[in-house]
Amino acid sequence: YTTLFRSLCMSMPVSLSEHRNNVNAESVAKPNYASLVQLIRSTLDGLPDNRRESNGTKYQMGDAGLSAFSVFFSQSPSFLDWQIRMQLAHGKNNANSIFGVHQIPSDAQIRNLLDPVPPEILFPAMASIGDTLYDLGHLDSYRSIGKTFLVALDGTDFFSSENISCSCCTQSKHKNGSTSYRHIAVTPVIVAPGHEKVIALPPQFVTPQDGHDKQDCELAAAGRWLSQWGAHYAARGMTTIGDDLYCHQPFCKKVLAFKAHFLFVCKPESHSTLYEWVKDLSDNGTISTLTVSRRVGLKQFTDTYRYASDLPLINSDDALLVNWLELVTTNEDGKVTYRNGWATSHPIDNKNVVELATAGRARWKIENENNNTLKTKGYHFEHSFGHGKKHLANFLATMILMAFLVHTALDWLDLKYRAVRGRLPSRRTFFEHVRALLHYLPFDNWDHLMTFMLSSLEPKPPKTG
């Protein structure tokens, strides 16, 4: 898919290294909205078709997939219905001109066609979009501790019901005899301190595993993600960050096996052995300490960093030796306003302990800028667009993540999109405008829509007579 994408949208008369050094950059054909949609179209055209061969087959798999994608991209659950009306009124519609849908299936037909398709088919296309941002140098400023990229891991629920279920559901049995059926996704993202944007990577779903007696869990799903994508992202320099759940010796060893680093929250209640060593070092006065004072507005804070090296993660002869750091922040009254500790494979000293703690705190971005955005900023990640009997729920969730990633990529790849977003910085306001325009006016293509919005938002010079 990466090769396909580059052939579609990166006809480069100069080498990539020359481009990144700004040598003859004007001659490089950069990816844009059309090439991103073409990549997605090529992927969706290749979806397996489980229908019996028939001369009466009306809708193609690519049309079903792109129709679903158009709903998530436009953040309009009623988008397709409006396009059918527009076709009747104007003889053309935006589903075709902007998303490349040849024929619009009904919602029920879309669900039936996509239900048998495993979401893993979409993962390489998602990875290719992120790879392109990396190749073009847009992620250079995202490098953090040790010149690595911070890949945050976290699991999030996006469906729960006691009545609706499918073969991919996780079951939770309750004391009252009822059973909850859930869908959980591990949604890795590249994050960086000081950057609001996160780069969505291919997800991994918590699903029942064939041949396994134990029920699947978030940590096991993260392990599968690492097996599939660890080498790919570690080749560029990767530090995995996550909460205390991931500070688990087998998982840490798996990260190290890919020559990557880890920086995980490490709590005293779940890592008693390590913190016993910390206490002994503290009592002996041999633990390293750095104190930094800083002012935020009129308020004064004191950050106290403590750290130590080569501490056992567990109480075992084969315990993994990790480096540990802690940050405690107090205000002018001596009240603790923040406290956290981490275990890491990065070496620690006075020169990098602050940067390590800052990187560790960036873990919250996967919850704030990713999971929270997906659930509360118009993507409707927790809304059931269709559950199906097989893969539909996970497939549609992946398409929502892909729409979120394309929106992020357009901030770098589409100058007009970025200009419009600059004039409509609120995500909600921007998509309110997009939805209204796409519902009522037919556009020739995406660039036509952006040009129309930009010209309408440009301040007009006053009439002077």
Short mmCIF file of C-alpha atoms in Angstrom, two decimals:
data_model
loop_
_atom_site.label_atom_id
_atom_site.label_comp_id
_atom_site.label_asym_id
_atom_site.label_seq_id
_atom_site.Cartn_x
_atom_site.Cartn_y
_atom_site.Cartn_z
CA TYR A 1 0.00 0.00 0.00
CA THR A 2 2.87 2.39 0.71
CA THR A 3 4.25 1.77 -2.80
CA LEU A 4 0.79 2.28 -4.28
CA PHE A 5 0.29 5.53 -2.38
CA ARG A 6 3.60 6.95 -3.45
CA SER A 7 2.92 6.04 -7.07
CA LEU A 8 -0.45 7.77 -6.85
CA CYS A 9 0.51 11.01 -5.14
CA MET A 10 4.26 11.45 -4.94
CA SER A 11 5.65 11.64 -8.46
CA MET A 12 8.99 12.89 -7.29
CA PRO A 13 11.56 14.13 -9.85
CA VAL A 14 14.03 14.58 -7.01
CA SER A 15 15.02 12.24 -4.21
CA LEU A 16 13.30 12.24 -0.83
CA SER A 17 16.48 13.39 0.90
CA GLU A 18 16.73 16.33 -1.52
CA HIS A 19 13.12 17.20 -0.82
CA ARG A 20 13.62 17.16 2.95
CA ASN A 21 16.65 19.42 2.50
CA ASN A 22 14.53 21.84 0.49
CA VAL A 23 16.53 21.22 -2.67
CA ASN A 24 14.31 21.81 -5.68
CA ALA A 25 11.26 21.41 -3.41
CA GLU A 26 9.07 23.31 -5.86
CA SER A 27 9.25 20.43 -8.34
CA VAL A 28 7.87 17.83 -5.91
CA ALA A 29 4.23 16.84 -6.39
CA LYS A 30 2.92 16.75 -2.84
CA PRO A 31 0.07 14.53 -1.66
CA ASN A 32 -3.30 16.22 -1.32
CA TYR A 33 -6.92 15.41 -0.56
CA ALA A 34 -7.49 13.76 -3.94
CA SER A 35 -4.52 11.42 -3.53
CA LEU A 36 -5.58 10.48 0.00
CA VAL A 37 -9.07 9.57 -1.21
CA GLN A 38 -7.54 7.68 -4.15
CA LEU A 39 -5.46 5.63 -1.72
CA ILE A 40 -8.57 4.84 0.33
CA ARG A 41 -10.54 4.07 -2.85
CA SER A 42 -7.85 1.65 -4.05
CA THR A 43 -7.92 -0.08 -0.68
CA LEU A 44 -11.71 -0.33 -0.58
CA ASP A 45 -11.95 -1.54 -4.17
CA GLY A 46 -9.89 -4.52 -3.05
CA LEU A 47 -12.23 -5.53 -0.22
CA PRO A 48 -13.30 -9.18 -0.40
CA ASP A 49 -16.82 -9.56 -1.79
CA ASN A 50 -18.69 -12.35 -0.03
CA ARG A 51 -21.74 -12.17 -2.29
CA ARG A 52 -22.52 -14.94 -4.69
CA GLU A 53 -21.67 -14.16 -8.29
CA SER A 54 -24.68 -12.59 -9.95
CA ASN A 55 -25.42 -10.44 -12.98
CA GLY A 56 -27.73 -8.45 -10.72
CA THR A 57 -24.94 -7.16 -8.49
CA LYS A 58 -25.55 -3.42 -8.42
CA TYR A 59 -23.16 -1.95 -5.84
CA GLN A 60 -19.39 -2.37 -5.72
CA MET A 61 -17.49 -2.92 -2.48
CA GLY A 62 -15.54 0.28 -3.05
CA ASP A 63 -18.76 2.29 -3.24
CA ALA A 64 -20.04 0.74 0.00
CA GLY A 65 -16.77 1.50 1.78
CA LEU A 66 -16.44 5.07 0.48
CA SER A 67 -20.09 5.78 1.29
CA ALA A 68 -19.41 4.85 4.90
CA PHE A 69 -16.17 6.85 4.91
CA SER A 70 -17.97 9.94 3.57
CA VAL A 71 -20.34 9.89 6.55
CA PHE A 72 -17.45 9.83 9.03
CA PHE A 73 -15.31 12.33 7.13
CA SER A 74 -18.14 14.87 6.83
CA GLN A 75 -19.30 14.13 10.39
CA SER A 76 -22.84 13.95 9.04
CA PRO A 77 -24.87 10.79 9.78
CA SER A 78 -27.46 11.95 7.22
CA PHE A 79 -24.91 12.80 4.51
CA LEU A 80 -25.87 10.01 2.09
CA ASP A 81 -29.59 10.73 2.33
CA TRP A 82 -28.95 14.35 1.39
CA GLN A 83 -26.79 13.29 -1.57
CA ILE A 84 -29.53 11.07 -2.93
CA ARG A 85 -31.88 14.06 -2.77
CA MET A 86 -29.27 16.27 -4.43
CA GLN A 87 -28.85 13.79 -7.28
CA LEU A 88 -32.59 13.93 -7.96
CA ALA A 89 -32.67 17.72 -7.81
CA HIS A 90 -29.40 18.62 -9.61
CA GLY A 91 -28.36 15.49 -11.49
CA LYS A 92 -25.12 15.33 -9.47
CA ASN A 93 -24.04 14.92 -5.87
CA ASN A 94 -21.08 15.47 -3.55
CA ALA A 95 -20.71 11.80 -2.64
CA ASN A 96 -19.57 11.31 -6.22
CA SER A 97 -17.63 14.51 -6.88
CA ILE A 98 -15.81 14.72 -3.52
CA PHE A 99 -15.57 11.09 -2.37
CA GLY A 100 -15.70 9.19 -5.67
CA VAL A 101 -18.84 7.15 -4.91
CA HIS A 102 -20.31 5.95 -8.21
CA GLN A 103 -23.57 4.61 -6.81
CA ILE A 104 -24.84 5.22 -3.29
CA PRO A 105 -26.09 2.07 -1.54
CA SER A 106 -28.70 2.22 1.19
CA ASP A 107 -27.55 2.13 4.83
CA ALA A 108 -28.71 -1.49 5.16
CA GLN A 109 -26.82 -2.51 2.03
CA ILE A 110 -23.65 -0.83 3.27
CA ARG A 111 -23.86 -2.74 6.55
CA ASN A 112 -24.50 -6.05 4.82
CA LEU A 113 -21.62 -5.61 2.39
CA LEU A 114 -19.07 -4.51 5.01
CA ASP A 115 -20.01 -6.86 7.86
CA PRO A 116 -17.89 -9.83 6.64
CA VAL A 117 -14.79 -7.66 6.02
CA PRO A 118 -12.10 -7.76 8.75
CA PRO A 119 -10.84 -4.28 9.73
CA GLU A 120 -7.20 -5.35 9.34
CA ILE A 121 -7.55 -4.74 5.60
CA LEU A 122 -7.63 -0.99 6.30
CA PHE A 123 -4.57 -0.92 8.56
CA PRO A 124 -1.88 -0.66 5.83
CA ALA A 125 -3.65 2.34 4.28
CA MET A 126 -3.69 4.11 7.66
CA ALA A 127 -0.02 3.34 8.14
CA SER A 128 0.76 4.70 4.65
CA ILE A 129 -0.83 8.06 5.43
CA GLY A 130 1.29 8.40 8.58
CA ASP A 131 4.38 7.22 6.69
CA THR A 132 3.86 9.96 4.12
CA LEU A 133 3.75 12.63 6.82
CA TYR A 134 7.01 11.18 8.17
CA ASP A 135 8.67 11.00 4.73
CA LEU A 136 7.81 14.62 3.99
CA GLY A 137 9.35 15.75 7.27
CA HIS A 138 6.13 16.94 8.90
CA LEU A 139 6.83 14.82 11.99
CA ASP A 140 10.43 15.93 12.50
CA SER A 141 9.41 18.22 15.36
CA TYR A 142 7.63 15.31 17.06
CA ARG A 143 10.87 13.66 18.08
CA SER A 144 11.23 13.60 21.84
CA ILE A 145 13.50 11.89 24.37
CA GLY A 146 16.51 10.29 22.73
CA LYS A 147 15.33 11.58 19.33
CA THR A 148 12.56 8.98 19.36
CA PHE A 149 8.85 9.25 18.56
CA LEU A 150 6.47 8.81 21.48
CA VAL A 151 3.87 6.15 20.66
CA ALA A 152 1.12 6.29 23.28
CA LEU A 153 -0.91 3.15 23.94
CA ASP A 154 -4.32 3.04 25.57
CA GLY A 155 -7.52 1.04 25.34
CA THR A 156 -10.98 2.56 25.07
CA ASP A 157 -14.52 1.14 25.01
CA PHE A 158 -16.66 2.22 22.07
CA PHE A 159 -19.68 -0.11 22.41
CA SER A 160 -21.55 -1.76 25.27
CA SER A 161 -24.89 -3.56 25.35
CA GLU A 162 -26.67 -6.35 27.17
CA ASN A 163 -28.81 -7.22 24.15
CA ILE A 164 -26.74 -6.77 20.99
CA SER A 165 -23.64 -8.86 20.32
CA CYS A 166 -21.45 -10.28 17.58
CA SER A 167 -18.64 -12.80 17.27
CA CYS A 168 -16.04 -10.08 18.02
CA CYS A 169 -17.63 -8.92 21.28
CA THR A 170 -15.88 -9.16 24.64
CA GLN A 171 -18.23 -10.65 27.23
CA SER A 172 -18.44 -9.48 30.84
CA LYS A 173 -20.61 -11.60 33.12
CA HIS A 174 -22.12 -9.86 36.16
CA LYS A 175 -23.12 -11.17 39.58
CA ASN A 176 -26.81 -10.69 38.82
CA GLY A 177 -26.52 -13.18 35.96
CA SER A 178 -26.58 -10.61 33.14
CA THR A 179 -23.91 -10.35 30.44
CA SER A 180 -22.49 -7.21 28.89
CA TYR A 181 -21.13 -7.27 25.35
CA ARG A 182 -18.38 -4.75 24.68
CA HIS A 183 -16.06 -3.57 21.96
CA ILE A 184 -12.65 -2.30 23.05
CA ALA A 185 -9.94 -0.82 20.85
CA VAL A 186 -6.30 -0.09 21.53
CA THR A 187 -5.77 3.18 19.64
CA PRO A 188 -2.03 3.95 19.35
CA VAL A 189 -1.05 7.50 18.42
CA ILE A 190 2.18 9.43 17.95
CA VAL A 191 2.23 12.30 20.45
CA ALA A 192 4.67 15.02 21.41
CA PRO A 193 4.82 17.56 24.24
CA GLY A 194 3.69 20.95 23.00
CA HIS A 195 1.84 19.56 19.97
CA GLU A 196 -1.94 19.49 19.88
CA LYS A 197 -2.17 17.12 16.92
CA VAL A 198 -1.81 13.38 17.45
CA ILE A 199 -1.09 10.97 14.58
CA ALA A 200 -3.46 8.00 14.63
CA LEU A 201 -1.77 4.66 13.89
CA PRO A 202 -3.45 1.38 12.95
CA PRO A 203 -5.57 0.18 15.90
CA GLN A 204 -5.86 -3.24 17.48
CA PHE A 205 -9.12 -4.66 18.80
CA VAL A 206 -9.78 -6.72 21.90
CA THR A 207 -11.56 -9.76 20.42
CA PRO A 208 -11.95 -13.45 21.31
CA GLN A 209 -8.90 -15.32 20.03
CA ASP A 210 -9.19 -18.73 18.38
CA GLY A 211 -7.43 -21.45 20.36
CA HIS A 212 -7.17 -19.35 23.54
CA ASP A 213 -8.99 -20.31 26.73
CA LYS A 214 -8.43 -16.94 28.44
CA GLN A 215 -10.53 -13.99 27.40
CA ASP A 216 -8.68 -11.36 25.42
CA CYS A 217 -7.66 -8.13 27.15
CA GLU A 218 -6.17 -4.71 26.43
CA LEU A 219 -2.61 -5.75 27.25
CA ALA A 220 -2.81 -8.80 24.98
CA ALA A 221 -4.21 -6.67 22.16
CA ALA A 222 -1.37 -4.17 22.63
CA GLY A 223 1.06 -7.09 22.42
CA ARG A 224 -0.45 -8.14 19.08
CA TRP A 225 -0.15 -4.55 17.84
CA LEU A 226 3.50 -4.57 18.83
CA SER A 227 4.09 -7.87 17.02
CA GLN A 228 2.57 -6.48 13.84
CA TRP A 229 3.87 -2.90 13.86
CA GLY A 230 6.72 -2.77 16.37
CA ALA A 231 9.51 -3.29 13.85
CA HIS A 232 7.97 -0.77 11.42
CA TYR A 233 7.87 2.11 13.90
CA ALA A 234 10.93 1.13 15.94
CA ALA A 235 13.05 1.50 12.79
CA ARG A 236 12.52 5.28 13.08
CA GLY A 237 13.14 5.39 16.81
CA MET A 238 10.20 4.63 19.10
CA THR A 239 9.44 5.09 22.78
CA THR A 240 6.19 3.48 23.87
CA ILE A 241 4.36 5.33 26.63
CA GLY A 242 1.34 4.22 28.60
CA ASP A 243 -0.29 3.88 31.99
CA ASP A 244 0.60 1.45 34.76
CA LEU A 245 -1.11 -1.46 32.96
CA TYR A 246 1.71 -1.55 30.40
CA CYS A 247 4.48 -1.53 33.01
CA HIS A 248 4.43 -5.32 32.91
CA GLN A 249 7.68 -7.26 32.54
CA PRO A 250 6.71 -9.46 29.55
CA PHE A 251 5.37 -6.44 27.68
CA CYS A 252 8.44 -4.33 28.50
CA LYS A 253 10.69 -7.13 27.23
CA LYS A 254 8.66 -7.32 24.04
CA VAL A 255 9.23 -3.60 23.46
CA LEU A 256 12.97 -4.03 24.01
CA ALA A 257 13.06 -6.96 21.57
CA PHE A 258 12.26 -4.48 18.78
CA LYS A 259 15.15 -2.23 19.90
CA ALA A 260 12.61 0.33 21.05
CA HIS A 261 12.27 2.08 24.41
CA PHE A 262 9.48 2.22 26.98
CA LEU A 263 8.37 4.89 29.45
CA PHE A 264 5.43 3.62 31.49
CA VAL A 265 3.66 4.92 34.56
CA CYS A 266 4.84 2.88 37.54
CA LYS A 267 2.65 2.96 40.67
CA PRO A 268 3.75 1.85 44.17
CA GLU A 269 0.70 -0.35 44.74
CA SER A 270 1.39 -2.49 41.67
CA HIS A 271 5.22 -2.48 41.80
CA SER A 272 6.02 -3.08 45.46
CA THR A 273 9.44 -4.61 44.83
CA LEU A 274 10.70 -1.64 42.83
CA TYR A 275 9.45 0.85 45.40
CA GLU A 276 11.08 -1.09 48.24
CA TRP A 277 14.38 -0.46 46.47
CA VAL A 278 13.43 3.19 46.06
CA LYS A 279 12.73 3.45 49.78
CA ASP A 280 16.06 1.85 50.69
CA LEU A 281 17.94 4.22 48.37
CA SER A 282 16.03 7.19 49.80
CA ASP A 283 16.74 6.12 53.40
CA ASN A 284 20.44 5.74 52.57
CA GLY A 285 20.53 9.15 50.92
CA THR A 286 21.80 7.66 47.64
CA ILE A 287 18.86 8.50 45.42
CA SER A 288 19.50 11.24 42.85
CA THR A 289 17.47 14.45 43.19
CA LEU A 290 16.95 17.56 41.07
CA THR A 291 14.85 20.54 42.18
CA VAL A 292 13.56 23.12 39.69
CA SER A 293 11.55 26.25 40.52
CA ARG A 294 9.26 27.77 37.92
CA ARG A 295 6.63 30.46 37.72
CA VAL A 296 3.31 30.21 35.90
CA GLY A 297 1.78 33.67 35.78
CA LEU A 298 1.72 34.89 39.37
CA LYS A 299 2.02 31.40 40.85
CA GLN A 300 5.26 29.78 41.95
CA PHE A 301 5.80 26.00 41.71
CA THR A 302 8.63 23.69 42.71
CA ASP A 303 9.30 20.50 40.73
CA THR A 304 11.28 17.84 42.58
CA TYR A 305 12.66 15.04 40.43
CA ARG A 306 14.02 11.85 41.96
CA TYR A 307 15.56 9.05 39.93
CA ALA A 308 17.54 5.85 40.20
CA SER A 309 18.98 3.27 37.79
CA ASP A 310 18.94 -0.52 37.48
CA LEU A 311 16.06 -1.36 39.81
CA PRO A 312 14.27 -4.74 39.53
CA LEU A 313 10.78 -4.47 38.08
CA ILE A 314 9.56 -7.60 39.86
CA ASN A 315 10.69 -9.86 42.70
CA SER A 316 12.39 -12.55 40.63
CA ASP A 317 15.86 -13.77 39.73
CA ASP A 318 15.16 -12.90 36.09
CA ALA A 319 13.71 -9.47 36.91
CA LEU A 320 14.11 -6.83 34.25
CA LEU A 321 16.27 -3.96 35.49
CA VAL A 322 14.67 -0.60 34.75
CA ASN A 323 15.41 3.04 35.45
CA TRP A 324 12.94 4.91 37.64
CA LEU A 325 11.99 8.55 37.98
CA GLU A 326 9.45 10.51 39.96
CA LEU A 327 8.08 14.05 39.70
CA VAL A 328 6.45 15.80 42.64
CA THR A 329 5.17 19.35 42.12
CA THR A 330 4.32 21.62 45.06
CA ASN A 331 2.90 25.14 45.16
CA GLU A 332 3.99 28.09 47.27
CA ASP A 333 2.15 26.66 50.30
CA GLY A 334 3.95 23.33 50.00
CA LYS A 335 0.81 21.53 48.83
CA VAL A 336 1.40 18.70 46.36
CA THR A 337 -0.34 19.53 43.07
CA TYR A 338 1.10 16.67 41.00
CA ARG A 339 2.84 13.36 41.68
CA ASN A 340 3.73 10.54 39.32
CA GLY A 341 6.42 7.94 38.75
CA TRP A 342 7.66 6.10 35.67
CA ALA A 343 9.79 3.11 34.76
CA THR A 344 11.86 3.45 31.60
CA SER A 345 14.57 1.85 29.51
CA HIS A 346 16.12 5.25 28.79
CA PRO A 347 19.19 6.13 30.87
CA ILE A 348 18.52 8.96 33.33
CA ASP A 349 20.70 11.81 34.54
CA ASN A 350 20.30 15.46 35.52
CA LYS A 351 20.43 16.48 31.86
CA ASN A 352 17.41 14.52 30.67
CA VAL A 353 15.25 13.77 33.72
CA VAL A 354 13.03 16.81 33.06
CA GLU A 355 12.59 15.82 29.42
CA LEU A 356 11.74 12.26 30.44
CA ALA A 357 9.06 13.41 32.87
CA THR A 358 7.65 15.75 30.23
CA ALA A 359 7.50 12.88 27.75
CA GLY A 360 5.84 10.66 30.34
CA ARG A 361 3.16 13.26 31.00
CA ALA A 362 2.41 13.41 27.25
CA ARG A 363 0.64 10.07 27.73
CA TRP A 364 -2.50 12.05 28.56
CA LYS A 365 -2.68 13.22 24.97
CA ILE A 366 -4.01 9.84 23.85
CA GLU A 367 -6.98 10.37 26.14
CA ASN A 368 -7.49 14.12 25.61
CA GLU A 369 -6.55 14.71 21.97
CA ASN A 370 -7.48 11.25 20.68
CA ASN A 371 -10.09 9.25 22.61
CA ASN A 372 -11.95 12.29 23.94
CA THR A 373 -11.91 13.94 20.51
CA LEU A 374 -13.28 10.79 18.87
CA LYS A 375 -16.11 10.56 21.38
CA THR A 376 -17.12 14.20 21.91
CA LYS A 377 -15.95 16.25 18.88
CA GLY A 378 -18.29 15.02 16.16
CA TYR A 379 -16.79 11.63 15.25
CA HIS A 380 -19.41 9.76 17.33
CA PHE A 381 -16.96 6.97 18.12
CA GLU A 382 -19.32 5.47 20.70
CA HIS A 383 -22.36 5.67 18.44
CA SER A 384 -23.41 2.36 16.90
CA PHE A 385 -23.60 3.01 13.16
CA GLY A 386 -24.21 -0.70 12.76
CA HIS A 387 -23.13 -3.68 14.81
CA GLY A 388 -23.49 -6.62 12.44
CA LYS A 389 -22.81 -10.26 13.17
CA LYS A 390 -19.10 -10.43 12.34
CA HIS A 391 -16.71 -7.50 11.85
CA LEU A 392 -18.95 -4.50 11.11
CA ALA A 393 -18.54 -2.67 14.43
CA ASN A 394 -14.73 -2.90 14.34
CA PHE A 395 -14.59 -2.11 10.62
CA LEU A 396 -16.63 1.08 11.00
CA ALA A 397 -14.60 2.09 14.08
CA THR A 398 -11.44 1.78 11.96
CA MET A 399 -12.99 4.01 9.28
CA ILE A 400 -13.72 6.65 11.93
CA LEU A 401 -10.07 6.53 12.98
CA MET A 402 -9.05 6.83 9.32
CA ALA A 403 -11.29 9.89 8.85
CA PHE A 404 -9.70 11.48 11.94
CA LEU A 405 -6.23 10.73 10.53
CA VAL A 406 -7.08 12.23 7.13
CA HIS A 407 -8.33 15.40 8.82
CA THR A 408 -5.04 15.62 10.69
CA ALA A 409 -3.00 14.99 7.53
CA LEU A 410 -4.87 17.69 5.61
CA ASP A 411 -3.63 20.29 8.10
CA TRP A 412 -0.17 19.69 6.60
CA LEU A 413 -0.98 18.65 3.04
CA ASP A 414 -3.78 21.04 1.98
CA LEU A 415 -3.03 24.77 2.16
CA LYS A 416 -6.64 25.81 1.52
CA TYR A 417 -7.95 23.41 4.17
CA ARG A 418 -5.46 24.83 6.65
CA ALA A 419 -6.46 28.37 5.70
CA VAL A 420 -10.16 27.63 6.18
CA ARG A 421 -9.46 25.97 9.53
CA GLY A 422 -7.49 29.04 10.50
CA ARG A 423 -10.58 31.16 9.94
CA LEU A 424 -12.83 28.57 11.58
CA PRO A 425 -10.52 27.24 14.32
CA SER A 426 -13.33 25.53 16.23
CA ARG A 427 -13.66 21.96 14.95
CA ARG A 428 -17.40 22.06 15.65
CA THR A 429 -17.92 25.30 13.70
CA PHE A 430 -15.84 24.07 10.76
CA PHE A 431 -17.86 20.89 10.34
CA GLU A 432 -21.15 22.73 10.84
CA HIS A 433 -20.22 24.83 7.80
CA VAL A 434 -19.05 21.80 5.81
CA ARG A 435 -22.22 19.83 6.56
CA ALA A 436 -24.50 22.69 5.58
CA LEU A 437 -22.67 23.32 2.30
CA LEU A 438 -22.48 19.65 1.32
CA HIS A 439 -26.18 19.18 2.06
CA TYR A 440 -27.39 22.00 -0.15
CA LEU A 441 -24.80 22.84 -2.81
CA PRO A 442 -23.11 20.52 -5.32
CA PHE A 443 -19.37 21.04 -5.72
CA ASP A 444 -17.08 19.89 -8.51
CA ASN A 445 -14.46 18.52 -6.12
CA TRP A 446 -12.85 19.06 -2.72
CA ASP A 447 -10.74 21.99 -3.92
CA HIS A 448 -13.89 23.69 -5.20
CA LEU A 449 -15.46 23.38 -1.72
CA MET A 450 -12.37 24.76 0.04
CA THR A 451 -12.04 27.63 -2.47
CA PHE A 452 -15.71 28.51 -2.00
CA MET A 453 -15.37 28.54 1.80
CA LEU A 454 -12.13 30.50 1.72
CA SER A 455 -13.47 33.18 -0.60
CA SER A 456 -16.59 33.56 1.56
CA LEU A 457 -14.53 33.84 4.73
CA GLU A 458 -11.99 36.32 3.34
CA PRO A 459 -12.57 39.83 4.71
CA LYS A 460 -13.89 42.14 2.02
CA PRO A 461 -12.33 45.59 1.63
CA PRO A 462 -14.75 48.35 2.69
CA LYS A 463 -16.44 50.38 0.01
CA THR A 464 -14.98 53.87 0.02
CA GLY A 465 -17.25 55.42 -2.60
#
